[in-house]
Coordinates of C-alpha atoms in Angstrom, one line a residue:
M1 CA -1.6 101.2 122.1
K2 CA -3.8 99.6 119.5
K3 CA -5.0 95.8 121.5
P4 CA -4.2 96.1 125.0
Q5 CA -1.0 94.0 126.1
A6 CA 0.0 91.4 128.3
L7 CA -3.6 90.7 128.7
Q8 CA -4.4 87.8 131.0
I9 CA -7.3 86.0 132.2
Y10 CA -8.8 84.0 135.1
H11 CA -11.4 82.4 135.7
G12 CA -12.8 81.4 139.3
A13 CA -11.3 82.1 142.4
N14 CA -7.6 83.1 141.8
V15 CA -4.3 85.0 143.0
H16 CA -6.1 88.6 142.2
A17 CA -10.0 88.2 143.3
P18 CA -12.0 85.4 144.2
Q19 CA -14.1 86.0 141.4
S20 CA -13.1 86.4 137.6
V21 CA -11.0 89.1 136.3
V22 CA -9.2 90.3 133.7
I23 CA -5.6 91.7 134.3
C24 CA -4.0 94.0 130.9
T25 CA -0.6 96.1 131.8
L26 CA -0.5 99.1 129.1
D27 CA 2.3 100.3 127.8
M28 CA 1.7 104.1 127.6
T29 CA 4.5 104.5 125.7
A30 CA 3.0 104.9 122.1
V31 CA -0.2 108.3 124.3
R32 CA 2.6 109.6 126.2
P33 CA 2.9 112.5 123.5
A34 CA -0.6 112.9 123.0
L35 CA -1.6 112.9 127.0
A36 CA 1.6 115.5 127.8
Q37 CA -0.9 118.4 126.3
Y38 CA -2.9 117.6 129.5
T39 CA -3.8 117.8 133.5
A40 CA -5.1 116.0 135.7
G41 CA -7.9 118.8 135.3
S42 CA -8.2 119.1 131.8
F43 CA -7.9 115.1 130.7
R44 CA -11.0 115.0 133.2
A45 CA -12.7 117.8 131.7
L46 CA -12.3 116.2 128.0
A47 CA -13.4 112.6 129.9
N48 CA -16.8 114.0 130.7
A49 CA -17.3 116.2 127.7
N50 CA -17.1 113.2 125.6
F51 CA -18.2 110.2 127.8
A52 CA -20.3 111.9 130.1
E53 CA -23.5 109.6 129.0
M54 CA -21.5 106.9 129.6
I55 CA -19.9 107.4 133.0
P56 CA -21.6 107.9 136.5
Q57 CA -19.2 110.2 137.8
P58 CA -16.1 112.0 136.6
P59 CA -12.5 109.6 136.7
A60 CA -10.5 110.1 139.5
G61 CA -6.8 110.9 139.4
D62 CA -4.7 113.3 140.4
S63 CA -2.7 112.6 137.3
V64 CA -3.7 112.2 133.7
T65 CA -2.6 108.9 134.0
A66 CA -4.4 108.1 137.0
V67 CA -7.4 109.7 135.4
F68 CA -6.6 107.3 132.0
A69 CA -7.1 104.6 134.2
S70 CA -10.0 105.5 136.0
L71 CA -11.7 106.4 132.9
L72 CA -10.5 103.4 131.4
L73 CA -12.4 101.5 133.8
Q74 CA -15.4 103.7 133.7
L75 CA -16.2 103.0 129.7
V76 CA -15.3 98.5 130.7
A77 CA -18.1 98.8 133.0
S78 CA -19.9 100.7 131.5
L79 CA -19.8 98.4 128.4
Q80 CA -20.2 95.7 130.4
R81 CA -23.6 97.1 132.0
R82 CA -24.8 97.4 128.5
A83 CA -24.4 94.3 127.5
R84 CA -26.2 93.0 131.0
C85 CA -23.3 91.7 132.4
D86 CA -22.9 91.2 136.4
Q87 CA -20.0 93.1 137.1
T88 CA -17.7 92.0 140.4
P89 CA -15.8 94.7 142.7
H90 CA -13.1 94.0 141.9
A91 CA -11.8 96.8 139.6
R92 CA -8.9 98.2 140.2
S93 CA -5.8 100.0 138.8
E94 CA -1.8 100.3 139.3
I95 CA 0.5 102.9 138.1
R96 CA 3.9 101.2 137.0
G97 CA 6.3 103.9 136.7
D98 CA 5.9 106.9 134.0
D99 CA 5.1 104.3 131.0
E100 CA 2.4 101.5 132.0
I101 CA 0.0 101.4 134.0
R102 CA -1.9 97.3 135.2
V103 CA -5.9 97.4 135.1
C104 CA -7.9 94.8 137.2
F105 CA -11.5 93.9 136.7
G106 CA -14.8 91.5 137.2
F107 CA -16.8 89.6 134.3
E108 CA -19.2 87.3 133.8
R109 CA -18.2 86.4 129.7
H110 CA -14.8 87.1 128.8
E111 CA -15.8 88.0 125.5
I112 CA -17.4 90.7 126.3
A113 CA -15.2 91.7 128.8
V114 CA -11.8 91.2 126.3
A115 CA -14.1 93.4 123.7
A116 CA -14.9 95.9 126.1
L117 CA -11.5 96.8 126.9
Q118 CA -11.2 97.2 123.3
S119 CA -13.9 99.2 122.9
A120 CA -12.7 101.5 125.9
L121 CA -8.9 102.1 125.1
A122 CA -10.8 103.1 121.1
L123 CA -12.5 105.4 122.2
I124 CA -10.1 107.2 124.5
R125 CA -7.5 107.0 121.8
G126 CA -9.7 108.9 119.8
A127 CA -10.5 111.9 122.3
I128 CA -7.1 112.3 122.4
G129 CA -5.8 111.6 119.2
D130 CA -8.0 113.5 116.7
P131 CA -11.5 115.2 118.6
E132 CA -13.0 116.3 115.2
S133 CA -13.4 112.5 114.5
M134 CA -14.9 111.6 118.0
R135 CA -18.4 111.0 116.6
V136 CA -17.9 108.8 114.0
L137 CA -15.4 106.5 116.2
H138 CA -18.5 106.4 118.9
E139 CA -20.7 105.6 117.0
R140 CA -18.8 102.7 114.9
V141 CA -16.8 101.6 118.7
N142 CA -21.1 101.6 120.3
R143 CA -22.4 99.9 116.6
E144 CA -19.8 97.0 116.5
F145 CA -19.9 96.5 120.2
N146 CA -23.5 96.3 120.7
E147 CA -23.2 93.5 117.9
L148 CA -21.5 91.3 120.3
A149 CA -23.7 91.9 122.8
G150 CA -26.7 91.5 121.5
R151 CA -25.8 88.4 121.6
Y152 CA -25.9 88.3 125.4
T153 CA -29.0 90.5 125.7
T154 CA -32.1 89.3 127.4
T155 CA -35.3 90.3 128.9
P156 CA -35.7 92.1 131.4
S157 CA -38.2 88.6 132.5
A158 CA -35.3 87.0 132.0
Q159 CA -32.5 89.3 133.5
A160 CA -34.6 89.1 136.9
V161 CA -34.6 85.7 137.0
I162 CA -31.5 84.9 136.1
A163 CA -29.8 87.2 139.0
C164 CA -32.8 85.7 141.5
A165 CA -30.7 82.7 140.7
R166 CA -27.6 83.9 141.0
A167 CA -29.0 85.4 144.7
R168 CA -29.7 81.7 145.6
G169 CA -26.4 80.5 144.8
I170 CA -27.6 79.0 141.6
A171 CA -25.4 79.3 138.6
V172 CA -26.5 80.7 135.0
D173 CA -24.4 80.3 132.3
R174 CA -25.6 82.7 129.4
M175 CA -24.5 81.5 126.0
G176 CA -25.5 84.3 123.8
Q177 CA -29.2 83.9 121.5
G178 CA -31.1 84.4 124.6
L179 CA -30.4 80.6 126.1
A180 CA -29.5 80.1 130.1
V181 CA -28.2 77.1 131.3
F182 CA -29.1 77.2 135.1
G183 CA -27.3 74.9 137.6
E184 CA -24.5 72.5 136.9
G185 CA -24.0 69.2 135.8
R186 CA -27.5 66.8 135.8
Y187 CA -29.0 70.2 137.6
Q188 CA -28.7 72.0 134.8
Q189 CA -31.8 73.3 132.9
R190 CA -32.8 75.2 130.7
R191 CA -34.7 78.3 128.9
I192 CA -34.9 80.5 126.4
H193 CA -36.4 83.8 125.5
G194 CA -38.9 83.1 128.2
F195 CA -39.5 79.2 127.4
T196 CA -38.2 76.3 129.5
D197 CA -37.1 72.4 128.7
R198 CA -40.5 71.3 129.2
T199 CA -42.4 74.3 127.1
S200 CA -43.7 72.2 124.1
H201 CA -43.7 72.7 120.5
I202 CA -47.4 72.2 120.7
A203 CA -48.2 74.8 122.9
F204 CA -45.9 77.1 121.7
G205 CA -47.5 76.4 117.9
L206 CA -51.2 76.8 119.5
S207 CA -50.8 79.9 121.4
S208 CA -48.4 81.9 118.5
D209 CA -51.7 81.2 116.1
K210 CA -54.4 83.4 118.0
T211 CA -57.2 82.6 115.7
A212 CA -56.2 78.9 116.4
A213 CA -55.9 79.2 120.3
L214 CA -59.0 81.0 120.8
H215 CA -61.0 78.5 118.3
L216 CA -59.5 75.4 120.5
L217 CA -61.1 77.7 123.6
A218 CA -64.3 78.0 122.0
S219 CA -64.3 74.4 121.2
R220 CA -64.1 73.1 124.9
G221 CA -66.6 75.9 125.6
F222 CA -64.2 78.3 127.4
P223 CA -65.6 82.0 126.8
V224 CA -63.4 83.5 124.1
P225 CA -64.3 86.8 121.8
R226 CA -65.7 85.9 118.4
Q227 CA -62.8 86.8 115.6
L228 CA -62.6 86.6 112.3
Q229 CA -59.3 87.1 109.8
V230 CA -59.1 89.3 107.3
R231 CA -56.9 90.4 104.0
S232 CA -58.2 93.3 103.1
A233 CA -60.1 97.2 104.1
D234 CA -63.7 95.3 102.9
E235 CA -63.4 92.5 104.2
A236 CA -62.6 93.8 107.7
V237 CA -66.3 96.0 107.4
R238 CA -67.8 92.8 106.5
A239 CA -65.7 91.1 108.8
A240 CA -67.4 94.0 112.0
T241 CA -70.9 94.0 110.5
A242 CA -71.3 90.4 110.6
I243 CA -69.6 90.1 114.0
G244 CA -71.8 93.2 115.4
F245 CA -69.9 96.7 116.1
P246 CA -68.0 97.9 118.4
V247 CA -65.0 95.7 117.2
V248 CA -61.4 95.2 118.0
M249 CA -58.5 95.6 114.9
K250 CA -55.1 93.9 115.7
P251 CA -52.6 92.2 113.1
L252 CA -52.0 88.4 113.5
A253 CA -48.6 89.1 114.4
N254 CA -49.3 90.9 117.2
D255 CA -46.3 92.5 120.0
R256 CA -46.3 95.2 122.7
G257 CA -50.2 96.4 121.4
N258 CA -48.5 97.3 118.2
G259 CA -51.3 97.9 115.4
V260 CA -54.4 97.4 117.7
S261 CA -57.5 99.8 117.7
L262 CA -59.7 99.3 120.2
N263 CA -63.4 100.7 120.0
L264 CA -64.0 100.6 116.0
R265 CA -67.9 101.6 116.1
D266 CA -68.6 102.1 112.1
A267 CA -67.3 101.6 109.2
D268 CA -64.8 104.4 108.8
A269 CA -63.5 103.3 111.6
V270 CA -63.0 100.0 111.1
R271 CA -60.9 100.9 107.4
R272 CA -58.9 103.3 109.8
G273 CA -58.1 100.4 111.8
W274 CA -57.2 98.4 109.2
S275 CA -54.5 100.9 107.7
H276 CA -53.1 101.2 111.4
A277 CA -53.0 97.0 111.6
A278 CA -52.1 96.3 108.5
Q279 CA -48.8 97.9 108.6
F280 CA -47.5 95.1 110.8
G281 CA -48.6 91.8 109.1
A282 CA -51.0 91.0 106.1
L283 CA -53.8 89.5 108.0
V284 CA -55.5 91.1 110.5
L285 CA -58.4 89.9 113.0
V286 CA -61.3 91.2 113.7
E287 CA -62.5 90.6 116.7
Q288 CA -66.1 91.5 119.0
Q289 CA -65.2 93.9 122.4
I290 CA -64.9 92.7 125.4
V291 CA -66.7 94.7 128.2
G292 CA -64.6 95.1 131.3
V293 CA -61.1 95.4 132.4
D294 CA -57.5 94.3 130.9
H295 CA -55.6 91.1 133.3
R296 CA -52.8 89.4 132.8
L297 CA -53.4 85.8 135.2
L298 CA -50.2 84.0 135.6
V299 CA -50.2 80.3 135.9
L300 CA -47.4 77.7 137.0
N301 CA -47.1 74.2 136.6
G302 CA -50.5 74.3 136.4
K303 CA -51.5 76.4 139.3
F304 CA -52.4 79.7 139.5
C305 CA -49.8 82.3 140.7
A306 CA -50.7 86.0 140.0
A307 CA -52.8 88.9 138.8
A308 CA -52.2 92.5 137.2
Q309 CA -54.9 94.8 136.7
R310 CA -52.9 97.0 133.5
R311 CA -54.0 100.4 132.9
H312 CA -53.9 102.3 130.1
P313 CA -51.4 105.2 130.5
T314 CA -52.9 108.6 131.3
V315 CA -52.7 112.6 132.2
V316 CA -54.5 114.4 134.6
G317 CA -54.9 117.9 133.7
D318 CA -54.4 121.3 135.3
G319 CA -55.6 124.1 133.4
K320 CA -52.2 125.3 133.0
H321 CA -49.8 122.5 131.4
T322 CA -50.2 120.9 127.6
V323 CA -50.4 117.5 127.3
R324 CA -46.6 117.6 126.1
A325 CA -45.5 119.1 129.3
L326 CA -48.2 116.4 131.1
V327 CA -45.9 113.5 129.3
E328 CA -43.1 114.9 130.0
S329 CA -43.9 115.5 133.9
L330 CA -44.6 111.5 133.8
N331 CA -42.0 110.6 132.2
A332 CA -39.4 112.5 135.0
D333 CA -40.3 109.7 137.2
P334 CA -37.2 107.7 137.8
A335 CA -38.8 104.2 137.5
R336 CA -39.6 105.2 134.0
V337 CA -36.8 104.1 131.2
P338 CA -37.0 103.2 127.7
Y339 CA -38.4 99.9 126.4
G340 CA -36.0 96.9 127.6
Q341 CA -33.8 98.8 130.3
G342 CA -36.9 97.7 132.5
W343 CA -40.3 97.2 134.4
L344 CA -41.6 101.0 133.4
V345 CA -41.8 102.3 130.4
R346 CA -41.6 105.7 129.0
L347 CA -43.9 107.1 126.8
E348 CA -42.4 108.1 123.8
I349 CA -44.3 110.8 121.9
D350 CA -44.9 109.1 118.5
D351 CA -47.9 108.7 116.1
E352 CA -50.6 106.2 117.8
L353 CA -50.2 109.0 121.2
T354 CA -50.8 111.6 118.7
D355 CA -53.4 110.0 117.2
V356 CA -55.3 108.9 120.5
L357 CA -55.3 112.0 121.6
Q358 CA -56.9 112.8 118.4
T359 CA -59.7 111.2 119.3
Q360 CA -60.4 112.9 122.5
G361 CA -60.9 115.8 121.0
H362 CA -56.4 117.1 121.9
A363 CA -53.2 117.5 120.5
L364 CA -49.9 117.3 122.2
E365 CA -50.3 121.3 123.0
S366 CA -53.4 121.2 124.1
V367 CA -54.4 122.4 127.6
P368 CA -56.8 119.9 128.9
K369 CA -59.1 121.8 131.8
P370 CA -58.2 121.0 135.4
G371 CA -59.5 116.8 136.3
E372 CA -59.5 116.3 132.2
V373 CA -58.7 112.5 132.0
L374 CA -56.5 111.4 128.9
T375 CA -55.6 108.2 127.3
L376 CA -52.3 108.1 125.9
R377 CA -52.5 104.5 124.2
R378 CA -54.7 102.6 122.5
V379 CA -53.9 99.3 124.4
A380 CA -53.1 98.8 128.1
A381 CA -49.7 97.3 127.0
V382 CA -47.1 97.9 129.9
A383 CA -43.9 97.3 127.1
S384 CA -45.7 100.6 126.0
G385 CA -45.9 102.3 128.8
A386 CA -49.3 100.8 130.6
D387 CA -49.4 100.3 134.2
A388 CA -50.6 97.9 136.6
I389 CA -51.7 97.0 140.1
D390 CA -51.6 93.6 141.8
V391 CA -55.1 92.1 142.0
T392 CA -53.7 88.3 143.2
A393 CA -56.0 88.6 146.6
H394 CA -58.7 89.5 144.3
V395 CA -59.3 87.1 142.1
H396 CA -62.9 84.6 142.1
P397 CA -62.2 81.0 142.8
D398 CA -64.2 80.9 139.2
N399 CA -61.4 82.7 137.4
I400 CA -59.0 81.3 139.1
L401 CA -60.2 77.6 138.1
L402 CA -60.8 78.6 134.6
A403 CA -57.2 80.2 133.9
E404 CA -55.5 76.5 135.6
W405 CA -58.1 75.2 133.0
V406 CA -56.4 77.4 130.0
A407 CA -52.8 76.3 130.7
A408 CA -53.4 72.6 131.1
L409 CA -55.3 72.4 127.8
F410 CA -53.1 74.0 126.3
A411 CA -50.1 72.3 128.0
I412 CA -47.9 75.3 129.1
D413 CA -45.5 75.2 132.0
L414 CA -45.6 79.2 132.2
C415 CA -48.7 80.4 131.0
G416 CA -49.7 84.2 130.5
I417 CA -53.4 84.0 130.4
D418 CA -54.8 88.1 128.7
F419 CA -58.6 88.1 130.4
I420 CA -61.1 91.1 130.1
C421 CA -63.5 91.0 132.4
P422 CA -65.3 94.0 134.2
D423 CA -64.6 92.9 137.5
I424 CA -62.2 90.2 138.9
A425 CA -63.4 89.6 142.0
E426 CA -67.2 88.0 140.5
S427 CA -67.1 85.3 138.7
Y428 CA -66.9 85.4 134.4
Q429 CA -70.0 83.2 134.3
T430 CA -72.2 85.8 136.0
S431 CA -70.3 89.0 135.1
G432 CA -68.6 88.0 131.8
G433 CA -65.6 88.2 130.5
A434 CA -63.4 86.6 128.1
I435 CA -59.7 85.2 127.5
C436 CA -58.1 87.1 124.7
E437 CA -54.5 85.6 124.3
V438 CA -52.6 82.7 125.4
N439 CA -48.9 83.2 126.1
T440 CA -46.0 80.2 126.1
S441 CA -43.5 83.2 127.5
P442 CA -45.3 85.3 129.7
G443 CA -43.1 88.5 130.3
L444 CA -43.0 89.6 134.0
G445 CA -44.2 93.1 133.5
P446 CA -47.4 94.0 134.9
H447 CA -46.5 92.0 137.8
I448 CA -43.5 93.6 138.9
V449 CA -45.3 97.3 137.8
A450 CA -48.2 95.9 140.1
G451 CA -45.3 95.8 142.8
D452 CA -45.0 91.5 142.7
T453 CA -41.5 91.0 142.8
G454 CA -42.0 87.8 145.2
V455 CA -43.3 86.4 141.3
I456 CA -39.4 86.4 140.1
E457 CA -38.6 83.8 143.0
R458 CA -42.1 81.7 142.3
V459 CA -40.3 81.6 138.7
L460 CA -37.6 80.6 139.5
E461 CA -39.2 78.2 141.4
T462 CA -40.3 75.9 139.0
L463 CA -36.6 75.4 137.6
Y464 CA -35.9 74.6 141.2
P465 CA -38.3 74.0 143.4
P466 CA -37.2 74.8 147.2
G467 CA -34.8 72.0 148.5
A468 CA -34.4 70.6 144.7
A469 CA -30.6 70.1 144.0
F470 CA -28.3 72.6 141.7
R471 CA -25.1 72.5 141.8
V472 CA -21.9 69.6 141.4
R473 CA -20.0 68.7 144.2
K474 CA -16.4 69.7 144.1
I475 CA -13.3 68.3 145.1
M476 CA -9.6 70.1 143.7
L477 CA -6.8 67.9 145.1
V478 CA -3.8 70.3 144.7
A479 CA -0.2 68.1 143.7
A480 CA 1.7 67.6 140.9
A481 CA -0.2 66.8 137.7
D482 CA 2.2 64.3 137.0
D483 CA 2.5 62.7 140.3
P484 CA 1.5 59.1 140.4
A485 CA 0.4 59.3 144.3
A486 CA -1.8 61.8 143.3
I487 CA -3.3 60.4 140.1
D488 CA -3.7 57.3 141.9
A489 CA -5.4 58.8 144.6
A490 CA -7.8 61.1 142.1
D491 CA -8.7 57.2 140.3
A492 CA -9.3 55.7 143.8
L493 CA -12.0 58.6 145.0
A494 CA -13.3 58.2 141.8
E495 CA -14.0 54.6 142.3
H496 CA -15.4 54.8 145.3
L497 CA -17.6 57.8 144.8
A498 CA -19.1 55.8 141.6
G499 CA -20.0 52.9 144.2
T500 CA -22.2 54.6 145.7
G501 CA -23.8 55.6 142.8
A502 CA -23.0 59.2 141.6
T503 CA -21.8 59.8 138.9
V504 CA -18.0 61.0 138.5
G505 CA -15.9 63.1 136.7
V506 CA -12.3 63.6 136.7
A507 CA -9.8 65.8 135.5
K508 CA -5.9 64.8 135.6
S509 CA -2.8 64.7 133.3
G510 CA -4.8 66.4 131.0
A511 CA -7.7 64.8 130.8
V512 CA -11.0 64.6 131.1
T513 CA -13.2 61.9 131.9
V514 CA -16.6 61.0 133.3
C515 CA -17.7 57.0 134.6
G516 CA -14.2 56.0 132.9
V517 CA -14.9 57.2 129.7
L518 CA -12.6 60.0 127.6
L519 CA -13.9 63.4 126.7
A520 CA -10.8 65.1 126.2
N521 CA -7.2 63.9 126.0
E522 CA -5.8 67.3 125.3
P523 CA -3.9 69.6 127.2
L524 CA -6.8 72.0 129.1
D525 CA -5.9 74.6 130.9
L526 CA -8.0 74.3 134.6
P527 CA -11.0 76.3 134.5
H528 CA -11.4 74.8 130.6
A529 CA -11.1 71.4 132.3
T530 CA -13.6 71.8 135.3
G531 CA -15.3 73.8 132.5
R532 CA -16.2 70.9 130.7
L533 CA -17.5 69.3 134.0
L534 CA -19.5 71.8 135.5
A535 CA -21.6 71.3 131.8
H536 CA -21.7 67.8 131.8
P537 CA -25.2 66.8 131.5
A538 CA -24.6 63.7 133.9
V539 CA -21.8 64.6 136.0
E540 CA -23.2 64.9 139.8
I541 CA -19.7 65.0 141.6
M542 CA -16.1 66.4 139.9
I543 CA -12.3 65.4 140.6
V544 CA -9.7 67.5 139.6
L545 CA -6.1 67.4 140.2
C546 CA -4.8 70.7 139.9
A547 CA -1.3 72.1 140.5
P548 CA -0.6 75.8 142.0
A549 CA 1.3 77.0 139.3
D550 CA -2.5 76.1 136.9
I551 CA -4.1 77.9 139.8
A552 CA -1.8 81.3 139.5
A553 CA -1.5 80.8 135.9
F554 CA -5.5 80.5 135.3
G555 CA -7.4 80.1 138.1
L556 CA -9.4 77.6 139.8
G557 CA -12.1 77.7 136.9
I558 CA -14.7 77.8 140.1
E559 CA -15.6 80.1 142.1
R560 CA -15.8 77.7 145.5
C561 CA -15.5 73.7 146.2
D562 CA -16.5 71.5 149.0
V563 CA -13.3 69.9 149.7
A564 CA -9.3 70.6 149.1
V565 CA -6.9 68.2 149.4
F566 CA -3.3 69.5 149.7
D567 CA 0.1 68.8 151.5
Y568 CA 2.0 71.5 151.0
A569 CA 3.2 72.9 155.1
E570 CA 5.3 75.9 154.5
P571 CA 5.9 76.5 150.6
A572 CA 9.1 78.5 150.2
D573 CA 8.0 80.0 146.7
P574 CA 5.6 82.8 147.4
A575 CA 3.3 81.8 144.0
T576 CA 2.8 78.7 145.5
R577 CA 1.4 80.1 148.6
A578 CA -0.4 82.9 147.0
A579 CA -2.5 79.4 144.9
L580 CA -2.4 77.6 148.3
E581 CA -4.1 80.5 149.7
V582 CA -6.7 80.6 146.9
V583 CA -7.9 76.9 147.4
I584 CA -7.9 77.9 151.3
S585 CA -10.1 80.7 150.5
A586 CA -12.6 78.9 148.1
A587 CA -12.9 75.5 149.5
A588 CA -15.7 74.6 152.7
N589 CA -13.2 71.6 153.8
V590 CA -10.3 71.4 153.4
I591 CA -7.7 68.9 153.9
R592 CA -4.0 69.1 155.1
A593 CA -3.1 65.4 154.1
P594 CA -0.9 63.4 151.6
V595 CA -2.8 63.0 148.0
T596 CA -2.9 59.5 148.4
A597 CA -6.0 57.0 148.5
A598 CA -6.1 57.5 152.1
I599 CA -7.5 60.3 151.6
V600 CA -11.2 58.9 150.0
T601 CA -12.9 58.3 153.7
A602 CA -12.2 62.4 154.8
V603 CA -12.9 64.0 151.4
E604 CA -16.5 61.7 151.5
Q605 CA -16.9 63.2 155.1
G606 CA -16.3 66.7 153.3
L607 CA -18.7 66.7 150.9
G608 CA -21.8 68.5 150.9
R609 CA -25.5 68.0 149.2
P610 CA -25.3 69.4 146.2
N611 CA -28.3 71.7 147.0
A612 CA -26.7 73.2 149.7
P613 CA -24.5 76.1 149.5
V614 CA -20.5 76.0 149.7

């Protein structure tokens, strides 16, 4: 059992489930001798001992074979979750005699699903075959699977926008390397690493160069801190003296607050700050320290959207517990997770944390006095454990206008502005304040941690405002693929709909055309034919001629369609009946009539709007 046997992949609605699934039949003959030494209970204990961190609960089953199948499905689900793949609720297993089992499970990307299945089988085989080598096998499988999954993983912010889109019925295809394609056909929109189709290269270049960004802002009269670039500790001291103490130091290429030092008040502190920042890049910025509180202001398509006040992570002494214990208590909050896995990040006990404690006269084993507040990070970065509160309702109109002007100056559609001021409710013109950074792909973490979950929908609305079209309208003509009358019906329908001004794509007889132009003249299965049309950047309406046998073998290729036409009154063949049930369940409108040119008017009447849910 080195690889899955009889592996079948169904895309879209199919005879097994209303969504895409993998079906795999496994021959258990090769592993039967190894399994013979276990009872259901002892095999369950083996599974718990080896895979407790991967499976949420002990595998179920009253036989070893049943426990095997349950464990397999749990491991597959765990691996797919690691790749941030959506799951469909169709996981199930079937024991088919003593030596065969069949498992069924949903997937988002079939490449991830198949790799997860192969990896899960390898892990189980290692556990029952050679427990001594289990650790090495576990590491190898994790490494190989993570390499594949890493191509498709996304940031929490991107994943939240994707989930929000899918909840609205908007299809999302994660293409890998951070690219996600939203919508279908001519209504597609793209995001990559938080950038959209409308994010200009100029905006990205300016915002990526902190010095150039601040110079641009200063030249236009916007409030910014004084700043100099340096390449050595001696240069840093001279720069700090010229700017005036206290200063901030940070690497030119800064992320998550790495390498940042605040409140440097003398030459020795600046030299230490240089050493810290230089670990993250040769060019270091020495910057005037602005008095005030750190805020993230979000501007979407030129309009102010949200504001979050970022707060340094802290612990409060009680006179009994050490700092280490207080940090562990803070991390006990189930909302805190490792970086990249959620919004509120765990506080890692690292060199930065111990250094920050030392500046406050404490160490990890110190016991702070009751009520004593200790800061744990140099910078209030949510990505490294900071908290945040929502202050959207309190932002002074002058500060809102400032943020919108900055976004307009840089021509950024999704703009995150780091703004420090004493009081966000007062105008920067009277209370002071400065813009420290401008971001073209702002993470949503500060706003989500602050409780403003609605910001996800507002970001999605920059791609699809309420009422905007996002889907191709879909017509499925179910008949024999070589039926001349059905082929003529597809052509007549395409011609009629094209006459209304719509761009029509057609898949029939192995050929895929758009506006009559041939895209593919090769044998394509049903999912690939529908996929070609859904991905085409001009298609508004698609017509697919398919046979029941194609649906039974491959799936419909889509989960829902607007109109389905077929004339199978009482098919005697069970497979045909099952395929037609798939079509009936998937279609918003079913027309039971011969697939001929006569159905043109009925089909047109059954088509919905491109922004209406099917």
